Amino acid sequence: MRASRMLSILTTLQAKGRVTAPELAKACEVSVRTIYRDIDALSASGVPVYADRGADGGYRLLDGYRVRLNGLSQSEAGALFLAGLPGPAAALGLDAAMIAAQNKLMAALPANLREDAGRMQERFHLDAPGWFGEAEQPKHLRAIAAAVLRGTLIKIRYESWRGQKRRRVAPLGLVLKGGSWYLAGQVDGSVRTYRIARVLDCTPLDDRFTRPANFDLAAYWQSATLRMEAELHPNVAVVRLSPFGVTLLDALSQPYVRSRTELDAIADADGWRIARIPIGKTSWHAASELLRLGPEAEVLEPAELRATIAEMTRAMAKRYDNELTS
């Protein structure tokens, strides 16, 4: 295990340049003290590992030093081919490059690993969009992706729910979520999220920008999605649910709502239970979500939401009664 860990330290240093001991400890799932011992062992074996002091310090390899680490395990070889996603690669204009890279990798693999890599391609497939949805094909995706890679600014005309806006954006990264592409872009010193399908015009610029040194795309996206979900569901409804209503709520709710719903353990004499469910900002939005549960749910609080649902169901009943009596 230590040999594998030291190999992982070497590959990390070679890939990232400078890495701190706590970062290595987290990646290897060991203590910082263990990393110190491993670094000392690498140095003693002749690997030129150096420590840079100061706030921006860390461990690094001697400039120009490279070690050939071509050995792949069976699972590693398969994982590389599992990571080849033809749909997103094609959307970015990289499908031919991905196929060429996979062919080169396949040719370089030992014969005993080629069969396993081929099985990965044959037996696993990623379908990014949700059910009954189609992947978006944004008109300006490739131009924005090129600017992301070059580190150059773009000017966009964007359609938000408040109207059209023009922005000069520093494109920091792209995210594919549920079949839709999103841009994390810096505007006036703050990072914002733009749905690329809503970009009406995009003009690539030659001006380069300085990428924030501490920006982490994955961490930003996780934080941004949680913040957006919280903003979309700021209130709580107290709802009485039948046994089937509990099942419907679990099946139809968004993951954010489902994970934050509080359901009483004890049922009443009729088998119904009380749930506290995150809901949207407006009574109309909340009512639209809860009406999916039909007669298997009764809103108790807030009173405004209960009144909205009563009004909507009366209007629906009147409309259908008119059809039945006509």
Coordinates of N, CA and C in Angstrom, one line a residue, residues 21 24 39 54 82 89 117 125 136 153 162 170 182 207 222 247 252 307 320:
A21 N 1.2 19.4 1.6 CA 1.1 18.2 2.3 C -0.3 17.9 2.7
L24 N -2.1 16.4 -0.3 CA -1.6 15.1 -0.6 C -2.3 14.1 0.4
I39 N 7.5 11.6 1.7 CA 8.3 12.5 0.9 C 9.8 12.3 1.3
G54 N 6.5 29.2 2.7 CA 5.7 30.4 2.5 C 4.2 30.0 2.3
L82 N -14.3 4.3 -20.0 CA -15.6 4.7 -19.4 C -15.8 6.2 -19.4
A89 N -18.6 15.2 -26.0 CA -17.5 15.5 -26.8 C -17.9 16.0 -28.2
A117 N -10.9 -3.1 -21.7 CA -11.2 -1.7 -22.2 C -12.4 -1.8 -23.2
H125 N -23.0 3.0 -21.0 CA -23.4 4.1 -21.9 C -24.0 5.2 -21.0
E136 N -29.8 19.7 -25.0 CA -29.8 20.9 -25.8 C -28.6 21.0 -26.7
L153 N -11.8 36.7 -23.2 CA -13.1 37.2 -22.8 C -14.1 37.0 -24.0
R162 N -35.7 38.1 -16.5 CA -35.9 39.6 -16.4 C -35.8 40.3 -17.7
A170 N -15.7 36.8 -18.4 CA -14.5 36.0 -18.4 C -15.0 34.5 -18.2
Y182 N -24.0 24.8 -19.0 CA -24.0 26.0 -18.2 C -22.5 26.6 -18.2
D207 N -9.0 39.7 -26.0 CA -8.5 40.1 -24.7 C -8.4 38.9 -23.7
Q222 N -21.1 23.0 -7.1 CA -21.9 22.4 -6.0 C -22.5 23.5 -5.1
T247 N -45.8 7.8 -0.8 CA -45.1 7.1 -1.9 C -45.0 8.1 -3.1
L252 N -42.1 11.7 -6.9 CA -42.3 12.9 -7.7 C -41.4 14.1 -7.3
A307 N -55.5 28.2 0.8 CA -56.6 28.9 0.1 C -56.3 28.9 -1.4
Y320 N -64.7 21.2 -15.2 CA -65.1 19.8 -15.6 C -66.6 19.5 -15.4

